[in-house]
Amino acid sequence: MTGERLLRQYERTMNETGDLIIGYDLCPDFVRISCCSMDATEPEDVFFDEEGLKQSIATLLCKKRGEDVWLVGEEALQCALAGQGIVVDNLLGMISRSGQTILEGVSYTAQQLCAIFLKQTLELVYRRYEGKQLARLCIAVPQTDAVLLDTIYSAVSAAGLLEDQVHIMGHAECFGYYAERYGKSNAVGMTGLFDLTKIGLEYYEAVCRRNVRPAQMLVQHEVLEEHFSLDILKQKTGAKMADSILTSCAERIFHGKNISQVYLAGEGFAHCTEWSETFLDLICRQRHVHYDHNLFAKGALYAAMIEQEVLTKSPYHLLCEGRIPSEVSMEVVQKNRKKKLILCPGGCDWYEAGTTVELIPEKCDSLELKVVRLFDAKQKMCRIPLTQMPKRPDKTTRIEVQIYFLSAEEMVVRIADLGFGELYPASDTVVEQKIYVG
């Protein structure tokens, strides 16, 4: 997109109040989307065909030969099959490793391809909701890592979107929002989710903890070894084996737990009533069981709706993959009184977390940080020596303490010498230390 067109998009967004909220589930093999308007409270699944049957599109691009024309979904497949285009598949994998590919002698980065794919798929949504402007887009991905998040956020502007309109979160976090939305009557027990796709079998479990303040919702995620190819479901013996595998898996997971609600997601469970009789009989015993093909997109949508204040904010402090599991603080003296300075509150998005403060050390040769794990209140003290700092009289050194995260469980503390006015100029001294907060 040219700079002039980007400027027009920006001006249009700033001058008009957006009223379309989108939950966008970006997976290795498919994309699913759920939407709602600002005046609505329930999601609408987006269909990608005129008959209203196809609720997902393949995660691939196709460039028409000799033209600067890009296609997605069924149009991309048809163009490729006709020999008129070049397909770019495994798009999410390319984004995750920040790769690139060459098409007709031109090199395209993962960021460029991601921007094209986002723009093309969102155009399908805009056609359905003609006249509406984007208010908020929440993109769900299986797991969050630094390279993937960097690439997608960088692609947002190139796709004609504003960065503050977009948020990215992992599937575990999306399930937390979904479970909270549909589990309000679940006063006791846990909520489970089996997600069966071509990629594998995964299990998520959400439990509400009301005996702590603030109340917590803990979402745990496990990639299960009991995986099988979805192709075996086409044969009677294969389907029977799949039913046995799932049953054994559920028995192991549910043993000794009060699982009161179970959700099924993924194309593998789309017709599970036809082949998983034993598995369904087990998980349906005194439990509410529901299949939702668009679960993660809806979870992302609910998160976006809360950010837009369409829905009330959850009373639970969500703890899951992609969120920092611990509170990080230190004791400081301000106006002759000791106080607790929270550097990271815990439970926040690791990619967006971080802070910078200026301190004046007094009669100390180290910085002590207190790390308290929110789930079980376990705590530890982390000591960072300041012996490398220039030797000066007491209270004549200012230091800058910067905290940022490499992942949800790995924090970096960077301490830089700022000197003290004209008497003690700043030096180039910097101390860095990684701290595990998981």
Coordinates of C-alpha atoms in Angstrom, one line a residue:
M1 CA 0.0 0.0 0.0
T2 CA 1.4 3.4 -0.9
G3 CA 2.1 6.1 1.7
E4 CA -0.7 8.3 0.3
R5 CA -3.3 5.5 0.6
L6 CA -2.1 4.7 4.1
L7 CA -2.6 8.4 5.0
R8 CA -6.1 8.3 3.6
Q9 CA -6.8 5.2 5.6
Y10 CA -5.4 6.8 8.8
E11 CA -7.5 10.0 8.3
R12 CA -10.6 8.0 7.6
T13 CA -10.1 6.0 10.8
M14 CA -9.4 9.1 12.9
N15 CA -12.4 11.0 11.5
E16 CA -14.9 8.2 11.8
T17 CA -15.8 6.2 14.8
G18 CA -15.2 2.5 14.1
D19 CA -18.1 0.2 14.8
L20 CA -16.9 -3.3 13.7
I21 CA -15.1 -5.6 16.1
I22 CA -13.3 -8.7 14.8
G23 CA -12.0 -11.9 16.3
Y24 CA -9.5 -13.5 13.9
D25 CA -8.2 -17.0 14.4
L26 CA -4.9 -17.5 12.5
C27 CA -3.9 -21.1 12.4
P28 CA -1.3 -23.0 10.4
D29 CA -3.9 -24.6 8.1
F30 CA -6.9 -22.3 8.2
V31 CA -8.4 -19.0 9.3
R32 CA -11.7 -18.5 11.1
I33 CA -13.3 -15.1 11.8
S34 CA -16.1 -13.9 14.2
C35 CA -17.5 -10.4 14.2
C36 CA -20.0 -8.1 15.9
S37 CA -21.0 -4.5 15.8
M38 CA -20.5 -2.0 18.7
D39 CA -24.2 -2.2 19.4
A40 CA -24.3 -6.0 19.5
T41 CA -23.3 -8.4 22.3
E42 CA -23.2 -11.8 20.5
P43 CA -20.8 -12.9 17.8
E44 CA -21.5 -13.7 14.2
D45 CA -19.4 -16.3 12.4
V46 CA -18.1 -15.2 9.0
F47 CA -18.9 -17.5 6.1
F48 CA -16.6 -17.6 3.1
D49 CA -19.0 -18.7 0.4
E50 CA -22.3 -17.5 -0.9
E51 CA -24.2 -20.6 0.4
G52 CA -23.2 -19.9 4.0
L53 CA -21.5 -23.3 4.5
K54 CA -17.8 -22.6 4.5
Q55 CA -16.7 -21.2 7.8
S56 CA -12.9 -21.2 7.2
I57 CA -10.4 -20.5 4.5
A58 CA -7.0 -22.0 4.0
T59 CA -4.0 -20.1 5.3
L60 CA -2.3 -19.6 2.0
L61 CA -1.8 -16.9 -0.7
C62 CA -1.7 -17.1 -4.4
K63 CA -0.1 -14.6 -6.7
K64 CA -1.3 -14.4 -10.2
R65 CA 1.4 -14.9 -12.7
G66 CA 2.7 -11.7 -14.3
E67 CA 0.3 -9.6 -12.2
D68 CA 0.4 -7.8 -8.9
V69 CA -2.8 -9.6 -7.9
W70 CA -3.1 -11.7 -4.8
L71 CA -5.9 -14.2 -3.9
V72 CA -6.8 -16.1 -0.7
G73 CA -8.9 -19.1 0.1
E74 CA -10.8 -21.0 -2.6
E75 CA -10.0 -18.4 -5.3
A76 CA -6.3 -19.0 -4.5
L77 CA -6.6 -22.8 -4.9
Q78 CA -8.6 -22.5 -8.1
C79 CA -6.0 -20.1 -9.6
A80 CA -3.2 -22.4 -8.6
L81 CA -4.9 -25.5 -10.0
A82 CA -5.5 -23.7 -13.3
G83 CA -1.8 -23.0 -13.5
Q84 CA -2.4 -19.2 -13.4
G85 CA -0.8 -18.5 -10.0
I86 CA 2.0 -19.3 -7.6
V87 CA 0.9 -20.6 -4.1
V88 CA 2.5 -19.5 -0.8
D89 CA 1.6 -22.1 1.8
N90 CA 2.8 -22.7 5.4
L91 CA 2.3 -19.0 5.8
L92 CA 2.2 -19.1 9.6
G93 CA 5.4 -21.1 9.7
M94 CA 7.1 -18.5 7.6
I95 CA 5.8 -15.7 9.9
S96 CA 7.0 -17.6 12.9
R97 CA 10.6 -17.8 11.6
S98 CA 10.5 -14.4 9.9
G99 CA 11.4 -16.1 6.6
Q100 CA 11.0 -15.0 3.0
T101 CA 10.3 -16.4 -0.5
I102 CA 11.0 -15.5 -4.1
L103 CA 8.1 -15.3 -6.5
E104 CA 8.8 -14.5 -10.2
G105 CA 12.2 -13.1 -9.3
V106 CA 10.9 -10.8 -6.5
S107 CA 11.8 -11.5 -2.8
Y108 CA 8.9 -11.2 -0.4
T109 CA 9.4 -11.1 3.4
A110 CA 7.1 -12.8 5.9
Q111 CA 6.0 -9.4 7.0
Q112 CA 5.0 -8.4 3.5
L113 CA 3.1 -11.6 2.9
C114 CA 1.4 -11.4 6.3
A115 CA 0.3 -7.9 5.5
I116 CA -1.1 -9.0 2.1
F117 CA -2.9 -11.9 3.7
L118 CA -4.4 -9.8 6.5
K119 CA -5.6 -7.2 4.0
Q120 CA -7.2 -9.8 1.6
T121 CA -9.0 -11.7 4.3
L122 CA -10.3 -8.6 6.1
E123 CA -11.6 -7.4 2.8
L124 CA -13.9 -10.4 2.7
V125 CA -15.3 -9.3 6.1
Y126 CA -15.7 -5.6 5.0
R127 CA -17.7 -6.8 2.0
R128 CA -20.2 -8.5 4.3
Y129 CA -20.3 -5.5 6.7
E130 CA -20.4 -2.8 4.0
G131 CA -20.1 0.7 5.3
K132 CA -18.7 -0.3 8.7
Q133 CA -15.3 0.8 9.9
L134 CA -12.9 -1.3 12.0
A135 CA -13.0 -0.5 15.7
R136 CA -10.9 -3.4 17.1
L137 CA -9.2 -6.5 15.7
C138 CA -8.0 -9.3 18.0
I139 CA -5.8 -11.9 16.3
A140 CA -5.6 -15.4 17.9
V141 CA -2.6 -17.6 17.3
P142 CA -1.8 -21.0 18.7
Q143 CA 1.1 -19.7 20.8
T144 CA 2.9 -16.4 21.2
D145 CA 6.6 -16.0 20.6
A146 CA 8.7 -12.9 20.0
V147 CA 9.4 -13.5 16.3
L148 CA 5.8 -14.2 15.4
L149 CA 4.5 -11.2 17.3
D150 CA 7.1 -8.9 15.9
T151 CA 6.3 -9.9 12.3
I152 CA 2.5 -9.7 12.7
Y153 CA 2.6 -6.3 14.5
S154 CA 5.0 -5.0 11.8
A155 CA 2.6 -6.2 9.1
V156 CA -0.4 -4.4 10.7
S157 CA 0.6 -0.9 9.4
A158 CA 1.5 -2.3 6.0
A159 CA -2.0 -3.8 5.9
G160 CA -3.6 -0.3 6.4
L161 CA -4.4 -0.7 10.1
L162 CA -3.4 1.3 13.1
E163 CA -1.3 -0.6 15.7
D164 CA -3.6 0.5 18.6
Q165 CA -6.5 -1.1 16.8
V166 CA -4.9 -4.6 16.9
H167 CA -4.1 -7.0 19.7
I168 CA -2.6 -10.5 19.4
M169 CA -3.1 -13.3 21.9
G170 CA -2.6 -17.0 22.2
H171 CA -5.2 -19.7 22.1
A172 CA -5.0 -20.4 25.8
E173 CA -5.9 -16.7 26.6
C174 CA -8.7 -16.9 24.0
F175 CA -10.1 -19.9 25.7
G176 CA -10.0 -18.1 29.1
Y177 CA -12.2 -15.3 27.7
Y178 CA -14.5 -17.9 26.1
A179 CA -14.8 -20.0 29.2
E180 CA -15.5 -17.0 31.4
R181 CA -18.2 -15.8 28.9
Y182 CA -20.0 -19.1 28.8
G183 CA -19.2 -20.5 32.3
K184 CA -20.9 -17.9 34.5
S185 CA -23.2 -20.6 35.9
N186 CA -20.3 -22.8 36.6
A187 CA -19.9 -22.0 40.3
V188 CA -17.8 -25.1 41.1
G189 CA -15.3 -27.1 39.1
M190 CA -13.2 -26.8 36.0
T191 CA -13.8 -26.3 32.3
G192 CA -11.9 -28.5 29.7
L193 CA -11.3 -28.1 26.0
F194 CA -10.2 -30.7 23.5
D195 CA -8.9 -29.2 20.2
L196 CA -8.4 -31.8 17.4
T197 CA -6.9 -30.5 14.1
K198 CA -4.6 -31.8 11.4
I199 CA -1.8 -30.3 13.4
G200 CA -2.5 -32.4 16.5
L201 CA -4.5 -32.9 19.7
E202 CA -4.4 -30.3 22.4
Y203 CA -6.1 -29.9 25.8
Y204 CA -6.9 -26.7 27.7
E205 CA -8.2 -26.5 31.2
A206 CA -9.7 -23.4 32.9
V207 CA -10.3 -23.2 36.7
C208 CA -11.7 -20.3 38.6
R209 CA -10.0 -19.5 42.0
R210 CA -12.3 -17.4 44.1
N211 CA -10.4 -17.8 47.4
V212 CA -7.7 -15.3 46.4
R213 CA -7.8 -11.6 45.8
P214 CA -8.2 -10.7 43.1
A215 CA -10.1 -13.8 41.9
Q216 CA -8.1 -15.8 39.3
M217 CA -8.8 -17.8 36.3
L218 CA -6.0 -20.2 35.5
V219 CA -5.8 -21.7 32.0
Q220 CA -3.3 -24.5 31.5
H221 CA -2.4 -26.0 28.1
E222 CA -1.0 -29.4 27.1
V223 CA 0.0 -30.7 23.7
L224 CA -1.1 -34.3 23.9
E225 CA 1.0 -37.2 22.7
E226 CA -2.1 -39.2 22.0
H227 CA -2.4 -37.9 18.4
F228 CA -3.6 -39.5 15.2
S229 CA -4.0 -38.5 11.6
L230 CA -7.6 -37.3 10.8
D231 CA -7.4 -39.5 7.7
I232 CA -7.9 -42.6 9.8
L233 CA -11.4 -41.4 10.6
K234 CA -12.4 -42.4 7.0
Q235 CA -12.0 -46.1 7.8
K236 CA -14.1 -48.0 10.3
T237 CA -11.1 -49.6 12.1
G238 CA -9.3 -46.3 12.2
A239 CA -12.3 -44.5 13.7
K240 CA -12.6 -47.2 16.3
M241 CA -8.9 -46.7 17.2
A242 CA -9.3 -42.9 17.4
D243 CA -12.3 -43.4 19.7
S244 CA -10.2 -45.6 22.0
I245 CA -7.3 -43.1 22.0
L246 CA -9.5 -40.2 22.9
T247 CA -11.3 -42.2 25.6
S248 CA -8.0 -43.3 27.2
C249 CA -6.8 -39.7 27.1
A250 CA -9.9 -38.3 28.7
E251 CA -9.8 -40.9 31.5
R252 CA -6.2 -39.9 32.3
I253 CA -7.0 -36.2 32.3
F254 CA -10.3 -36.3 34.1
H255 CA -9.1 -38.6 36.9
G256 CA -9.7 -37.0 40.3
K257 CA -10.9 -33.8 38.8
N258 CA -14.3 -32.0 39.0
I259 CA -14.6 -31.2 35.3
S260 CA -18.1 -29.8 34.9
Q261 CA -18.0 -28.4 31.4
V262 CA -16.2 -29.7 28.3
Y263 CA -15.8 -28.0 24.9
L264 CA -14.7 -29.6 21.7
A265 CA -13.1 -27.6 18.9
G266 CA -11.3 -28.2 15.6
E267 CA -12.3 -29.9 12.4
G268 CA -11.5 -33.3 13.9
F269 CA -14.6 -33.2 16.1
A270 CA -16.9 -31.8 13.4
H271 CA -18.6 -35.2 13.0
C272 CA -17.5 -36.9 16.2
T273 CA -21.0 -38.2 17.0
E274 CA -20.5 -40.6 14.0
W275 CA -17.3 -42.3 15.3
S276 CA -16.5 -41.4 19.0
E277 CA -19.3 -43.1 20.9
T278 CA -17.2 -44.3 23.8
F279 CA -15.4 -41.0 24.2
L280 CA -18.6 -38.9 24.1
D281 CA -20.2 -41.3 26.6
L282 CA -17.4 -40.7 29.0
I283 CA -17.1 -36.9 28.8
C284 CA -20.9 -36.4 28.8
R285 CA -21.4 -38.1 32.2
Q286 CA -22.8 -35.3 34.4
R287 CA -21.2 -32.7 32.3
H288 CA -22.2 -30.0 29.8
V289 CA -20.5 -30.8 26.5
H290 CA -20.5 -28.4 23.5
Y291 CA -18.8 -28.3 20.1
D292 CA -17.8 -24.9 18.7
H293 CA -15.8 -24.8 15.5
N294 CA -15.1 -21.1 16.0
L295 CA -14.2 -21.1 19.7
F296 CA -10.8 -19.3 19.5
A297 CA -12.1 -16.6 17.1
K298 CA -15.0 -16.0 19.5
G299 CA -12.7 -15.9 22.5
A300 CA -10.5 -13.3 20.7
L301 CA -13.7 -11.4 19.8
Y302 CA -14.9 -11.3 23.5
A303 CA -11.4 -9.9 24.5
A304 CA -11.8 -7.2 21.9
M305 CA -15.3 -6.4 23.0
I306 CA -14.1 -6.0 26.6
E307 CA -11.4 -3.6 25.3
Q308 CA -14.0 -1.6 23.5
E309 CA -16.2 -1.7 26.6
V310 CA -19.0 -3.4 24.8
L311 CA -18.8 -6.2 27.4
T312 CA -18.1 -5.8 31.1
K313 CA -14.5 -6.5 32.2
S314 CA -14.1 -10.0 33.7
P315 CA -13.8 -10.1 37.5
Y316 CA -11.0 -12.7 37.1
H317 CA -7.3 -12.1 36.9
L318 CA -6.4 -14.3 33.9
L319 CA -3.3 -16.4 34.2
C320 CA -2.2 -18.4 31.1
E321 CA 0.4 -18.8 28.4
G322 CA 1.4 -15.4 27.1
R323 CA 0.8 -13.7 30.4
I324 CA 3.5 -13.1 33.1
P325 CA 2.9 -15.5 36.0
S326 CA 4.5 -13.4 38.7
E327 CA 4.4 -10.0 40.3
V328 CA 7.8 -8.2 40.4
S329 CA 8.4 -5.5 43.0
M330 CA 11.0 -3.8 45.2
E331 CA 11.1 -1.8 48.4
V332 CA 11.9 1.9 48.0
V333 CA 11.9 4.9 50.3
Q334 CA 9.9 7.9 49.2
K335 CA 9.4 11.0 51.4
N336 CA 11.1 9.1 54.3
R337 CA 8.6 6.3 54.1
K338 CA 9.1 2.7 52.9
K339 CA 6.8 1.6 50.1
K340 CA 6.3 -1.2 47.7
L341 CA 7.1 -0.3 44.1
I342 CA 5.5 -2.7 41.6
L343 CA 7.6 -3.0 38.5
C344 CA 5.4 -5.6 36.9
P345 CA 1.9 -6.4 38.3
G346 CA 1.8 -10.0 36.9
G347 CA -0.9 -11.5 34.8
C348 CA -0.2 -8.9 32.0
D349 CA 0.7 -9.6 28.4
W350 CA 4.5 -10.3 28.4
Y351 CA 5.0 -8.7 24.9
E352 CA 3.6 -5.3 26.1
A353 CA 5.0 -5.5 29.7
G354 CA 7.9 -3.4 30.8
T355 CA 8.7 -0.3 32.8
T356 CA 11.5 2.2 33.4
V357 CA 12.2 3.9 36.7
E358 CA 15.0 6.2 38.0
L359 CA 16.4 5.5 41.5
I360 CA 19.1 6.9 43.8
P361 CA 20.8 4.0 45.8
E362 CA 21.4 4.8 49.4
K363 CA 23.8 2.7 51.5
C364 CA 23.4 -0.3 49.2
D365 CA 25.6 -2.2 46.8
S366 CA 22.8 -4.2 45.1
L367 CA 19.3 -4.0 43.8
E368 CA 16.8 -6.5 45.3
L369 CA 13.7 -7.5 43.5
K370 CA 10.9 -9.6 44.9
V371 CA 9.2 -12.1 42.6
V372 CA 5.9 -13.5 43.8
R373 CA 4.2 -16.2 41.7
L374 CA 0.5 -15.4 41.6
F375 CA -0.8 -19.0 41.3
D376 CA 0.7 -20.4 44.5
A377 CA 2.2 -17.2 46.2
K378 CA 5.7 -18.7 46.1
Q379 CA 8.3 -15.9 46.3
K380 CA 12.0 -15.4 45.9
M381 CA 14.4 -12.5 46.2
C382 CA 16.7 -11.7 43.3
R383 CA 19.8 -9.7 44.0
I384 CA 21.6 -7.7 41.3
P385 CA 25.0 -6.4 42.3
L386 CA 25.8 -2.7 41.7
T387 CA 29.5 -3.1 42.3
Q388 CA 30.3 -2.2 38.7
M389 CA 28.8 1.2 39.1
P390 CA 31.3 4.2 39.6
K391 CA 32.3 4.7 43.2
R392 CA 30.8 8.0 44.4
P393 CA 29.6 9.4 47.8
D394 CA 26.3 8.1 49.0
K395 CA 23.2 9.6 47.3
T396 CA 25.2 11.0 44.4
T397 CA 24.4 8.3 41.8
R398 CA 21.2 8.1 39.8
I399 CA 20.5 4.8 38.0
E400 CA 17.9 3.9 35.4
V401 CA 16.2 0.6 35.9
Q402 CA 14.6 -0.8 32.8
I403 CA 12.6 -4.0 32.8
Y404 CA 11.5 -5.9 29.7
F405 CA 10.6 -9.5 28.8
L406 CA 11.9 -12.0 26.3
S407 CA 9.0 -14.3 27.0
A408 CA 6.3 -14.7 29.6
E409 CA 8.8 -16.3 32.0
E410 CA 12.1 -14.6 31.2
M411 CA 12.7 -11.0 32.4
V412 CA 15.7 -8.8 31.7
V413 CA 16.7 -6.1 34.2
R414 CA 18.9 -3.4 32.7
I415 CA 20.6 -0.9 35.0
A416 CA 22.4 2.1 33.6
D417 CA 24.4 4.8 35.3
L418 CA 22.9 8.3 34.9
G419 CA 25.4 10.2 37.0
F420 CA 24.4 13.0 39.2
G421 CA 24.2 16.4 37.6
E422 CA 27.3 18.3 36.5
L423 CA 29.3 17.1 39.5
Y424 CA 29.2 13.4 38.5
P425 CA 28.6 13.0 34.7
A426 CA 26.9 9.8 33.5
S427 CA 29.2 6.9 32.6
D428 CA 28.7 4.1 30.0
T429 CA 28.3 1.6 32.8
V430 CA 25.4 -0.8 32.2
V431 CA 24.5 -3.9 34.2
E432 CA 22.1 -6.5 32.8
Q433 CA 20.7 -9.7 34.3
K434 CA 18.1 -12.2 33.2
I435 CA 15.6 -13.4 35.8
Y436 CA 13.3 -16.4 35.6
V437 CA 9.8 -15.4 36.8
G438 CA 7.9 -18.6 36.1

